[in-house]
CSV table of C-alpha atoms and ligand atoms in Angstrom, one decimal:
chain,number,residue,atom,x,y,z
A,10,MET,CA,50.4,3.2,21.3
A,11,LYS,CA,52.8,5.4,23.2
A,12,PHE,CA,55.9,6.9,21.6
A,13,PRO,CA,58.7,4.3,21.9
A,14,LYS,CA,61.2,5.2,24.6
A,15,ASP,CA,64.2,3.5,23.0
A,16,GLY,CA,64.9,2.4,19.4
A,17,MET,CA,64.5,-1.2,18.3
A,18,ASP,CA,67.0,-3.6,16.8
A,19,SER,CA,66.4,-3.7,13.0
A,20,GLU,CA,66.2,-7.5,12.9
A,21,ALA,CA,63.5,-7.6,15.5
A,22,LEU,CA,61.8,-4.7,13.9
A,23,PHE,CA,61.5,-6.4,10.5
A,24,ALA,CA,60.5,-9.7,12.1
A,25,ASP,CA,57.7,-7.8,13.8
A,26,MET,CA,56.6,-6.2,10.5
A,27,ARG,CA,56.7,-9.4,8.6
A,28,GLU,CA,54.5,-11.0,11.3
A,29,ARG,CA,52.0,-8.1,11.1
A,30,LYS,CA,51.8,-8.5,7.3
A,31,LYS,CA,50.6,-12.1,7.6
A,32,GLN,CA,47.1,-10.8,8.3
A,33,ASP,CA,47.0,-9.0,4.9
A,34,ALA,CA,45.3,-10.2,1.7
A,35,ASP,CA,47.4,-12.7,-0.3
A,36,TRP,CA,47.7,-10.6,-3.5
A,37,GLU,CA,50.8,-12.5,-4.7
A,38,GLY,CA,48.7,-15.6,-4.8
A,39,GLY,CA,46.2,-13.8,-7.1
A,40,ARG,CA,43.5,-13.7,-4.4
A,41,THR,CA,42.6,-10.1,-4.6
A,42,TRP,CA,40.4,-8.6,-7.4
A,43,SER,CA,40.9,-4.9,-6.7
A,44,LEU,CA,43.5,-2.5,-5.3
A,45,LEU,CA,46.5,-4.1,-6.9
A,46,TYR,CA,47.5,-5.0,-10.5
A,47,PRO,CA,50.2,-7.7,-10.1
A,48,ALA,CA,52.0,-8.5,-13.3
A,49,GLY,CA,54.5,-11.1,-12.1
A,50,LYS,CA,57.8,-11.4,-10.3
A,51,GLU,CA,60.0,-9.9,-13.0
A,52,VAL,CA,57.9,-6.8,-13.1
A,53,ASP,CA,57.9,-6.7,-9.3
A,54,ASP,CA,61.7,-6.9,-9.2
A,55,VAL,CA,62.1,-3.9,-11.5
A,56,LEU,CA,59.7,-1.9,-9.4
A,57,ARG,CA,61.5,-2.7,-6.2
A,58,LYS,CA,64.9,-1.7,-7.7
A,59,ALA,CA,63.5,1.5,-9.2
A,60,ASN,CA,61.8,2.5,-5.9
A,61,GLU,CA,65.0,1.8,-4.0
A,62,LEU,CA,67.0,4.1,-6.3
A,63,TYR,CA,64.8,7.1,-5.5
A,64,VAL,CA,63.6,6.5,-2.0
A,65,PHE,CA,64.9,9.8,-0.5
A,66,GLU,CA,64.5,12.4,-3.2
A,67,ASN,CA,61.7,15.0,-3.3
A,68,ALA,CA,59.9,15.8,-6.5
A,69,LEU,CA,58.6,19.2,-5.2
A,70,ASN,CA,61.4,21.1,-6.8
A,71,PRO,CA,62.2,19.7,-10.2
A,72,PHE,CA,65.3,21.9,-10.6
A,73,ARG,CA,67.1,20.2,-7.7
A,74,PHE,CA,66.7,16.7,-9.2
A,75,PRO,CA,66.9,17.1,-13.0
A,76,SER,CA,66.9,13.3,-13.5
A,77,LEU,CA,63.6,13.1,-11.8
A,78,ARG,CA,62.2,16.0,-13.7
A,79,GLN,CA,63.1,14.4,-17.0
A,80,MET,CA,61.5,11.1,-15.9
A,81,GLU,CA,58.2,13.0,-15.1
A,82,VAL,CA,58.4,14.8,-18.5
A,83,ASP,CA,59.0,11.4,-20.2
A,84,VAL,CA,56.1,9.6,-18.4
A,85,VAL,CA,53.7,12.3,-19.4
A,86,ALA,CA,55.0,12.3,-23.0
A,87,MET,CA,54.6,8.5,-23.2
A,88,ALA,CA,51.1,8.7,-21.9
A,89,ALA,CA,50.2,11.5,-24.3
A,90,ASP,CA,51.6,9.5,-27.2
A,91,LEU,CA,49.6,6.4,-26.2
A,92,LEU,CA,46.4,8.4,-25.9
A,93,HIS,CA,47.0,10.2,-29.2
A,94,GLY,CA,47.6,13.6,-27.6
A,95,GLY,CA,49.4,15.2,-30.5
A,96,GLU,CA,52.1,17.9,-30.4
A,97,GLU,CA,50.2,20.3,-28.2
A,98,ALA,CA,49.3,17.8,-25.5
A,99,GLY,CA,51.0,18.0,-22.1
A,100,GLY,CA,50.4,17.5,-18.4
A,101,CYS,CA,51.9,16.3,-15.1
A,102,MET,CA,52.2,13.3,-12.9
A,103,THR,CA,50.2,13.1,-9.7
A,104,SER,CA,49.9,10.7,-6.8
A,105,GLY,CA,47.0,8.8,-8.3
A,106,GLY,CA,43.7,8.9,-10.1
A,107,THR,CA,42.0,11.0,-7.5
A,108,GLU,CA,44.6,13.7,-7.7
A,109,SER,CA,44.6,13.7,-11.5
A,110,ILE,CA,40.8,14.1,-11.4
A,111,LEU,CA,41.0,16.9,-8.8
A,112,MET,CA,43.5,18.7,-11.1
A,113,GLY,CA,41.2,18.1,-14.1
A,114,VAL,CA,38.2,19.5,-12.3
A,115,LYS,CA,40.3,22.5,-11.0
A,116,SER,CA,41.5,23.3,-14.5
A,117,ALA,CA,38.0,23.1,-15.9
A,118,ARG,CA,36.6,25.3,-13.1
A,119,GLU,CA,39.3,28.0,-13.7
A,120,ARG,CA,38.8,27.8,-17.4
A,121,ALA,CA,35.0,28.3,-17.1
A,122,ARG,CA,35.5,31.2,-14.7
A,123,VAL,CA,38.1,33.0,-16.9
A,124,GLU,CA,36.7,32.2,-20.4
A,125,ARG,CA,32.9,32.1,-19.7
A,126,GLY,CA,32.5,34.0,-16.6
A,127,VAL,CA,31.0,31.0,-14.7
A,128,THR,CA,30.5,31.9,-11.0
A,129,ARG,CA,28.5,28.9,-9.8
A,130,PRO,CA,30.3,26.1,-11.5
A,131,GLU,CA,28.7,22.7,-12.0
A,132,LEU,CA,30.2,19.3,-12.7
A,133,LEU,CA,28.3,16.8,-14.7
A,134,ALA,CA,29.3,13.2,-14.3
A,135,PRO,CA,27.6,9.8,-14.8
A,136,VAL,CA,26.2,8.0,-11.7
A,137,SER,CA,28.9,5.4,-12.3
A,138,ALA,CA,31.8,7.9,-12.3
A,139,HIS,CA,34.4,7.4,-9.6
A,140,PRO,CA,33.7,9.1,-6.3
A,141,ALA,CA,36.8,11.2,-6.9
A,142,PHE,CA,34.6,13.5,-9.0
A,143,ALA,CA,32.2,14.0,-6.1
A,144,LYS,CA,35.2,14.6,-3.9
A,145,ALA,CA,36.6,17.2,-6.3
A,146,ALA,CA,33.3,19.0,-6.5
A,147,HIS,CA,33.1,19.0,-2.7
A,148,TYR,CA,36.7,20.2,-2.2
A,149,LEU,CA,36.6,22.8,-5.1
A,150,GLY,CA,33.2,24.2,-4.6
A,151,LEU,CA,31.3,22.9,-7.7
A,152,GLU,CA,27.8,21.6,-7.7
A,153,HIS,CA,27.9,17.9,-8.5
A,154,LYS,CA,25.1,16.7,-10.9
A,155,GLN,CA,24.8,13.1,-11.9
A,156,ILE,CA,23.9,11.8,-15.3
A,157,PRO,CA,21.7,8.8,-15.1
A,158,LEU,CA,22.6,5.5,-16.8
A,159,GLY,CA,20.8,3.9,-19.7
A,160,PRO,CA,19.9,0.2,-19.7
A,161,ASP,CA,23.4,-0.7,-20.9
A,162,LEU,CA,24.8,1.0,-17.8
A,163,ARG,CA,26.4,3.7,-19.9
A,164,ALA,CA,25.7,7.4,-19.4
A,165,ASP,CA,22.4,8.5,-20.9
A,166,VAL,CA,23.3,11.2,-23.5
A,167,ASP,CA,19.8,12.8,-23.7
A,168,ALA,CA,19.7,13.1,-19.9
A,169,ALA,CA,23.2,14.7,-20.0
A,170,ALA,CA,22.0,17.2,-22.7
A,171,SER,CA,19.1,18.2,-20.5
A,172,LEU,CA,21.3,18.7,-17.4
A,173,ILE,CA,23.9,21.0,-19.1
A,174,ASN,CA,23.5,24.7,-18.6
A,175,ASP,CA,25.5,27.9,-18.7
A,176,GLN,CA,27.1,27.2,-15.4
A,177,THR,CA,28.4,23.7,-16.4
A,178,ALA,CA,32.2,23.8,-16.0
A,179,LEU,CA,33.0,20.1,-16.8
A,180,VAL,CA,31.3,17.1,-18.3
A,181,VAL,CA,32.8,13.7,-17.5
A,182,GLY,CA,32.8,10.2,-19.1
A,183,SER,CA,34.7,7.0,-18.0
A,184,ALA,CA,36.7,4.7,-20.1
A,185,PRO,CA,35.9,2.4,-18.5
A,186,ASN,CA,34.0,3.0,-15.3
A,187,TYR,CA,34.9,1.2,-12.1
A,188,PRO,CA,31.6,-0.4,-11.2
A,189,HIS,CA,30.7,-2.2,-14.5
A,190,GLY,CA,33.8,-1.8,-16.7
A,191,VAL,CA,31.7,-0.3,-19.5
A,192,VAL,CA,32.9,2.7,-21.5
A,193,ASP,CA,30.5,5.8,-21.6
A,194,PRO,CA,29.5,7.3,-25.0
A,195,ILE,CA,32.5,9.6,-25.0
A,196,PRO,CA,32.1,11.2,-28.5
A,197,GLU,CA,28.5,12.1,-27.8
A,198,LEU,CA,29.2,13.5,-24.3
A,199,ALA,CA,32.3,15.3,-25.4
A,200,GLY,CA,30.4,16.7,-28.4
A,201,LEU,CA,27.7,18.1,-26.1
A,202,ALA,CA,30.4,19.9,-24.1
A,203,ALA,CA,32.4,21.1,-27.0
A,204,GLU,CA,29.4,22.8,-28.7
A,205,ARG,CA,29.1,25.0,-25.7
A,206,GLY,CA,32.8,25.7,-25.0
A,207,ILE,CA,32.7,23.4,-21.9
A,208,SER,CA,35.6,21.2,-20.8
A,209,PHE,CA,35.3,17.4,-21.1
A,210,HIS,CA,37.3,14.9,-19.1
A,211,THR,CA,37.7,11.3,-20.0
A,212,ASP,CA,38.5,9.3,-16.9
A,213,SER,CA,40.7,6.6,-18.2
A,214,CYS,CA,42.4,6.0,-14.9
A,215,LEU,CA,41.6,2.3,-15.4
A,216,GLY,CA,41.8,2.1,-19.2
A,217,GLY,CA,44.5,4.6,-20.1
A,218,PHE,CA,47.3,1.9,-20.0
A,219,LEU,CA,45.2,-1.0,-21.1
A,220,LEU,CA,42.7,0.0,-23.8
A,221,PRO,CA,45.4,1.2,-26.2
A,222,PHE,CA,46.9,-2.3,-26.0
A,223,TYR,CA,43.5,-4.0,-26.4
A,224,GLU,CA,43.3,-2.0,-29.6
A,225,ARG,CA,46.7,-3.3,-30.8
A,226,LEU,CA,45.4,-6.8,-30.1
A,227,GLY,CA,42.5,-6.1,-32.5
A,228,GLU,CA,39.9,-6.0,-29.8
A,229,PRO,CA,37.0,-3.6,-30.3
A,230,VAL,CA,37.6,-0.5,-28.2
A,231,PRO,CA,35.1,2.4,-28.3
A,232,PRO,CA,36.5,5.8,-29.0
A,233,PHE,CA,37.7,7.4,-25.7
A,234,ASP,CA,41.0,9.3,-26.1
A,235,PHE,CA,42.2,12.6,-27.7
A,236,ARG,CA,41.1,11.3,-31.1
A,237,VAL,CA,37.6,12.2,-30.0
A,238,PRO,CA,37.0,15.9,-30.6
A,239,GLY,CA,36.0,17.8,-27.5
A,240,VAL,CA,38.0,15.8,-25.0
A,241,THR,CA,40.1,18.4,-23.2
A,242,THR,CA,41.6,16.5,-20.3
A,243,MET,CA,42.3,12.8,-19.5
A,244,SER,CA,43.5,10.9,-16.5
A,245,ALA,CA,45.5,7.7,-16.8
A,246,ASP,CA,46.9,5.8,-13.9
A,247,VAL,CA,50.4,4.2,-14.3
A,248,HIS,CA,49.8,2.6,-10.9
A,249,LYS,CA,46.8,0.6,-12.3
A,250,TYR,CA,47.3,-1.2,-15.7
A,251,GLY,CA,50.6,0.5,-16.2
A,252,TYR,CA,51.7,-1.9,-13.4
A,253,ALA,CA,53.7,0.8,-11.5
A,254,THR,CA,53.8,0.8,-7.7
A,255,LYS,CA,51.3,3.1,-6.0
A,256,GLY,CA,51.5,6.9,-6.3
A,257,ALA,CA,51.7,7.3,-10.1
A,258,SER,CA,49.1,8.8,-12.4
A,259,VAL,CA,49.0,11.3,-15.3
A,260,ILE,CA,46.7,14.3,-15.9
A,261,LEU,CA,46.8,15.3,-19.6
A,262,HIS,CA,45.6,18.4,-21.4
A,263,ARG,CA,44.8,18.3,-25.1
A,264,ASP,CA,46.4,21.7,-25.6
A,265,ALA,CA,48.8,22.3,-22.7
A,266,GLU,CA,49.7,25.9,-23.7
A,267,HIS,CA,46.0,26.9,-23.5
A,268,LEU,CA,44.8,24.7,-20.7
A,269,LYS,CA,47.6,23.7,-18.3
A,270,LYS,CA,47.8,27.2,-16.8
A,271,TYR,CA,44.4,26.7,-15.3
A,272,GLN,CA,45.9,23.8,-13.3
A,273,LEU,CA,48.7,25.9,-11.8
A,274,PHE,CA,48.8,27.4,-8.3
A,275,MET,CA,51.3,30.2,-7.8
A,276,TYR,CA,52.0,32.1,-4.6
A,277,ASP,CA,54.6,34.7,-3.6
A,278,ARG,CA,53.0,36.5,-0.6
A,279,TRP,CA,55.3,35.0,2.0
A,280,PRO,CA,59.1,35.3,2.7
A,281,GLY,CA,59.9,31.8,1.3
A,282,GLY,CA,60.2,32.8,-2.4
A,283,LEU,CA,58.0,32.0,-5.3
A,284,TYR,CA,56.0,28.8,-4.8
A,285,GLY,CA,54.4,27.1,-7.8
A,286,SER,CA,52.6,23.8,-7.9
A,287,PHE,CA,50.6,21.8,-10.4
A,288,ALA,CA,49.3,19.3,-7.9
A,289,MET,CA,47.5,19.0,-4.6
A,290,ALA,CA,50.5,17.7,-2.8
A,291,GLY,CA,53.5,19.9,-1.8
A,292,ALA,CA,56.5,17.6,-1.2
A,293,ARG,CA,56.1,14.7,-3.6
A,294,PRO,CA,57.8,11.2,-3.3
A,295,ALA,CA,60.3,10.6,-6.1
A,296,ALA,CA,60.0,6.8,-6.1
A,297,PRO,CA,56.6,6.5,-7.8
A,298,ILE,CA,57.8,8.7,-10.6
A,299,ALA,CA,61.0,6.6,-11.0
A,300,ALA,CA,59.1,3.3,-10.8
A,301,ALA,CA,56.6,4.5,-13.4
A,302,TRP,CA,59.4,5.6,-15.8
A,303,ALA,CA,61.2,2.3,-15.2
A,304,ILE,CA,58.3,0.0,-15.8
A,305,LEU,CA,57.2,1.8,-19.0
A,306,HIS,CA,60.7,1.3,-20.3
A,307,TYR,CA,61.1,-2.2,-19.0
A,308,LEU,CA,57.9,-3.5,-20.7
A,309,GLY,CA,57.7,-1.3,-23.7
A,310,GLU,CA,54.8,-1.6,-26.1
A,311,SER,CA,55.5,-5.3,-26.8
A,312,GLY,CA,55.5,-6.1,-23.1
A,313,TYR,CA,52.2,-4.3,-22.5
A,314,VAL,CA,50.6,-6.0,-25.5
A,315,ARG,CA,51.7,-9.4,-24.2
A,316,LEU,CA,50.2,-8.7,-20.7
A,317,ALA,CA,47.1,-7.3,-22.3
A,318,GLY,CA,46.7,-10.6,-24.2
A,319,VAL,CA,47.1,-12.5,-20.9
A,320,ILE,CA,44.4,-10.4,-19.3
A,321,ARG,CA,42.1,-10.6,-22.3
A,322,ASP,CA,42.3,-14.5,-22.4
A,323,THR,CA,41.8,-14.7,-18.6
A,324,VAL,CA,38.8,-12.4,-18.7
A,325,LYS,CA,37.2,-14.5,-21.5
A,326,LYS,CA,37.7,-17.6,-19.5
A,327,LEU,CA,36.3,-16.0,-16.3
A,328,ARG,CA,33.4,-14.5,-18.1
A,329,ALA,CA,32.5,-17.7,-19.8
A,330,GLY,CA,32.7,-19.6,-16.5
A,331,ILE,CA,30.5,-17.0,-14.7
A,332,GLU,CA,27.9,-17.2,-17.5
A,333,ARG,CA,27.9,-21.0,-17.4
A,334,GLU,CA,26.3,-20.6,-14.0
A,335,THR,CA,22.7,-20.1,-15.2
A,336,ALA,CA,21.9,-18.2,-12.0
A,337,LEU,CA,24.5,-15.6,-12.6
A,338,ARG,CA,24.8,-12.8,-15.1
A,339,VAL,CA,27.5,-10.2,-16.0
A,340,PHE,CA,26.2,-6.7,-16.1
A,341,GLY,CA,26.4,-4.5,-19.2
A,342,GLU,CA,29.1,-5.1,-21.9
A,343,PRO,CA,32.5,-4.8,-20.1
A,344,VAL,CA,35.1,-3.7,-22.6
A,345,MET,CA,38.3,-4.8,-20.9
A,346,SER,CA,39.3,-6.4,-17.6
A,347,VAL,CA,36.7,-4.9,-15.2
A,348,MET,CA,33.3,-6.5,-14.7
A,349,SER,CA,30.6,-7.1,-12.2
A,350,PHE,CA,28.1,-10.0,-11.9
A,351,GLY,CA,25.0,-10.6,-10.0
A,352,SER,CA,21.8,-12.7,-10.0
A,353,ASP,CA,18.1,-12.4,-10.3
A,354,THR,CA,17.5,-15.5,-8.2
A,355,LEU,CA,20.5,-15.9,-5.8
A,356,ASP,CA,21.6,-13.9,-2.9
A,357,ILE,CA,24.8,-12.7,-4.5
A,358,GLY,CA,26.1,-11.3,-1.3
A,359,ALA,CA,25.9,-14.8,0.2
A,360,VAL,CA,27.8,-16.2,-2.7
A,361,GLY,CA,30.4,-13.6,-2.0
A,362,ASP,CA,30.6,-14.7,1.6
A,363,VAL,CA,31.3,-18.2,0.6
A,364,MET,CA,34.0,-16.9,-1.8
A,365,ASP,CA,35.4,-14.9,1.2
A,366,ASP,CA,35.5,-18.1,3.2
A,367,ARG,CA,37.5,-19.7,0.4
A,368,GLY,CA,40.0,-16.9,0.4
A,369,TRP,CA,38.9,-14.7,-2.5
A,370,HIS,CA,38.5,-11.0,-2.0
A,371,LEU,CA,35.6,-9.8,-4.1
A,372,ASP,CA,34.2,-6.3,-3.6
A,373,ARG,CA,30.4,-5.9,-3.1
A,374,GLN,CA,28.3,-3.4,-5.1
A,375,ASP,CA,24.8,-2.0,-5.1
A,376,ASN,CA,22.2,-1.0,-7.7
A,377,PRO,CA,22.4,-3.7,-9.0
A,378,LYS,CA,23.8,-5.9,-6.3
A,379,ALA,CA,26.9,-7.5,-7.6
A,380,LEU,CA,30.3,-8.9,-7.0
A,381,HIS,CA,33.1,-6.9,-8.7
A,382,MET,CA,36.3,-8.1,-10.4
A,383,MET,CA,39.4,-6.4,-11.8
A,384,VAL,CA,41.5,-8.9,-13.7
A,385,SER,CA,45.3,-8.7,-13.7
A,386,PRO,CA,47.9,-10.9,-15.5
A,387,GLN,CA,48.4,-12.6,-12.1
A,388,HIS,CA,44.9,-14.1,-12.3
A,389,ALA,CA,45.7,-16.3,-15.3
A,390,LYS,CA,47.1,-18.9,-12.9
A,391,VAL,CA,44.1,-18.9,-10.6
A,392,ALA,CA,41.1,-18.6,-13.0
A,393,ASP,CA,40.3,-22.3,-12.9
A,394,ALA,CA,40.4,-22.5,-9.1
A,395,PHE,CA,38.3,-19.4,-8.8
A,396,LEU,CA,35.6,-20.8,-11.2
A,397,ALA,CA,35.6,-24.1,-9.3
A,398,ASP,CA,35.0,-22.2,-6.0
A,399,LEU,CA,32.4,-20.0,-7.6
A,400,HIS,CA,30.5,-23.0,-8.9
A,401,ALA,CA,30.6,-24.5,-5.4
A,402,ALA,CA,29.4,-21.2,-3.9
A,403,VAL,CA,26.5,-21.0,-6.3
A,404,ALA,CA,25.5,-24.6,-5.7
A,405,GLN,CA,25.6,-23.9,-1.9
A,406,HIS,CA,23.1,-21.1,-2.4
A,407,GLY,CA,21.1,-22.6,-5.2
A,408,ASP,CA,18.0,-22.7,-3.2
A,409,SER,CA,18.1,-19.2,-1.8
A,410,ARG,CA,15.6,-16.7,-3.1
A,411,GLY,CA,14.9,-13.1,-2.4
A,412,VAL,CA,18.1,-11.3,-1.4
A,413,GLU,CA,16.5,-8.6,0.5
A,414,ALA,CA,16.6,-10.2,4.0
A,415,ARG,CA,20.3,-10.2,4.4
A,416,TYR,CA,21.7,-7.5,2.0
A,417,SER,CA,19.0,-4.8,1.8
B,522,LIG,C1,37.7,4.7,-13.1
B,522,LIG,C2,38.5,5.2,-11.9
B,522,LIG,N1,38.8,6.5,-11.8
B,522,LIG,C3,39.5,7.0,-10.7
B,522,LIG,C4,39.9,6.2,-9.7
B,522,LIG,C5,40.7,6.8,-8.6
B,522,LIG,O1,42.0,6.3,-8.6
B,522,LIG,P1,42.9,6.3,-7.3
B,522,LIG,O2,42.4,5.3,-6.4
B,522,LIG,O3,44.3,6.0,-7.8
B,522,LIG,O4,42.9,7.7,-6.7
B,522,LIG,C6,39.7,4.8,-9.8
B,522,LIG,C7,40.1,3.9,-8.8
B,522,LIG,O5,39.9,2.7,-8.8
B,522,LIG,C8,38.9,4.3,-10.9
B,522,LIG,O6,38.6,3.0,-11.0
């Protein structure tokens, strides 16, 4: 596309944009199972208004926009409270899970260098950990080592123990992980790290704003947060199960006075004055911070518990429906709202194709081959329709054997 010569009438412009948007996934109809976490129209309205109020500000310099600075401080404090951070906990907001993870890895690398003299830092993360850890290792010059999974698809603790060495800067566990929705053995992994003075990061990007509310509902939640000794940093995404619009996550340190300095970048060797930053980004949009603050206040604990209840009931219905299909099985023991399912007899990719044709957007996975789901409150209203289509898709492929031909 060439740079436009003249400007465009705004009515025509928005008509054009609306037209373009028609090709996008129908997330409002509950048809997507990843990327978005819709929680209903009322929540959407609050998010829209909060975004609009802070469209133009810049969160780079907190002293210019004190209201914004206070909102960031508040969001971090609320997340720390939820995750049992205690008085010493602190952190920052970032643009998302990946940036929180990058900052967690950077902090661990610096800590290992300063406190243990580590010069060839290694990062130890389960095979199922989000690619953000591999990305962080790549960007920040750490060697990435993978902890294999046990038969329950959780990180194998003995294997982790044998991989740790004097250059390990960070050990990681997920609560839960993206591929299977299972929670790694956080106390055991964090214990291995703590014994050796190594940092440990719980990636609760997915679970940080949902597991605490599952716990309040009386559901079994494995230990994952700062109540576990040895957990030094955590990531929790407000833009996932906090239901905020995109661009909002939190990186937390157990002991901010000790650990947060390792996250900081400071520079004064230029004419522009002292430049300090706790994140990868320079200029930062204000709207995601404002929207995160707004939605946490709008829903409050009771609102989050209510939505967690809707998710839990929907997951139970979906899981029961999937398991009623004798050819299908759910992998591992998913703890909350994320799960994957596959088959020993059916071509699960072909089942996914039929679901695509029927308008459902299910992500594909490998090792084991699976379809992946992240359940949001919005899915309560489509669970029955989804299961009916899944049943039809399985029936259509009931005679297919040996998945290798098409999906290997
Ligand atoms: C467990 C987990 N960690 C980290 C991330 C990365 O988050 P983001 O996409 O916000 O960068 C994701 C994204 O889905 C995730 O599921």
